[in-house]
Amino acid sequence: MTTKQILYPNTKLWMAAIKPPMYSVAIMPIWVGTAVAFAETKNFNGAVFSTFIAAAILILAWENISNDVFDSETGIDQNKHHSLVNLTDNKPLIFWIGNLCLGLGLLGILAIAFWQQDLTVIGIILLCCGLGYMYQGPPFRLGYQGLGEILCFFAFGPLAVEAAYYSQTQTWSMTSLAVSVIVGIATTLILFCSHFHQVKDDIAAGKRSPIVRLGTAKGAQLLVWFTASIYPLTLLFVLLGISPAWTLLSWVSLPFAVKLCRHVQENHNQPDKVSNCKFIAVAVHFWACLLLGLGFML
Ligand SMILES: C/C(=C\COP(=O)(O)OP(=O)(O)O)CCC[C@H](C)CCC[C@H](C)CCCC(C)C
Ligand SMILES: O=C(O)C1=CC(=O)c2ccccc2C1=O
């Protein structure tokens, strides 16, 4: 065996464990909240924006790293070769790296609170972290009851977008609350998609994910409705005068949405084939949210 043959599968496993594309999920609510704030006030604080983005990435890193730690305790990740705990065989190290990310992320948010002399943003982000913990940590493990999608919607939608808006303006806005629903749905699609290929392992570990509860065929149908809901919602907000017409640019993500729905409809019960669907959902989320925010900036 050559060095390349030995290292390559390992590199692939590490990339799957770190999931770089997933971090756009942390960036988009901050981007959209900040874009709405700019559209309404014409003010932009670059230091607050960049600190918030870095902190959000670190907090999401904590969520993912601690997910591997907590899942190693329930046995659900037994066959997940790209679990950080399985890769390193060192649970305490992974646990403390996760906590370090959380600490650094919260420090960034604390800096924003200090600059603003206002605890609102740190309060909201602590609530998000609480939801993130309840998703996977003992004794709650609400994700195992199929409640993760609700937590995900509120954390990445209304809470994160409003926190970003507030970090720029120190006020609230109905517009940012309305568009946060779109960001929340787009993010929740990713979590929903992540369950299709894991039904067997989830059932074995007693995890009742929405796909375990509904079955893969019904899950695939529901996915179509949720994915499709983003586009009329964007149009509705434009027609109601809540969002500028440029936000319809987010419809450019439609080909990815069609690809996602077709792919899941055709392969919902074939774990090997459907396993990449969450990354198609990441593309839907990325383009829909990027262009939604841009629509407010133009
Ligand atoms: C870790 C998450 C999903 C992975 O779940 P699962 O166990 O099915 O994955 P594996 O199969 O890979 O093991 C995401 C969970 C999201 C959670 C419901 C809410 C997280 C809140 C964040 C901490 C909030 C961050 C907000 C930020 C923008 C400031
Ligand atoms: O690994 C995953 O499946 C996910 C990781 C993650 O950070 C995230 C964040 C928001 C929504 C979904 C997901 C995942 O599915």
Coordinates of C-alpha atoms and ligand atoms in Angstrom, one line a residue, residues 19 22 25 60 64 152 156 187 190-191 194 278, ligand 2:
K19 CA -18.0 18.9 7.6
M22 CA -22.0 22.9 7.0
V25 CA -25.3 27.3 8.3
L60 CA -21.6 25.5 15.7
N64 CA -21.0 19.3 16.2
C152 CA -33.3 24.0 14.8
F156 CA -31.1 29.4 13.4
T187 CA -31.8 25.4 7.9
I190 CA -30.8 20.2 6.3
L191 CA -31.4 18.6 9.6
S194 CA -29.7 14.2 7.5
K278 CA -28.1 16.9 3.3
Ligands
LIG2 O1 -24.0 16.9 10.8 C1 -25.1 17.2 10.5 O2 -26.0 16.4 10.1 C2 -25.6 18.6 10.8 C3 -24.7 19.4 11.4 C4 -25.1 20.8 11.7 O3 -24.3 21.6 12.2 C5 -26.4 21.2 11.3 C6 -26.7 22.5 11.6 C7 -28.0 23.0 11.3 C8 -28.9 22.1 10.6 C9 -28.5 20.8 10.4 C10 -27.3 20.4 10.7 C11 -26.9 19.0 10.4 O4 -27.7 18.2 9.9

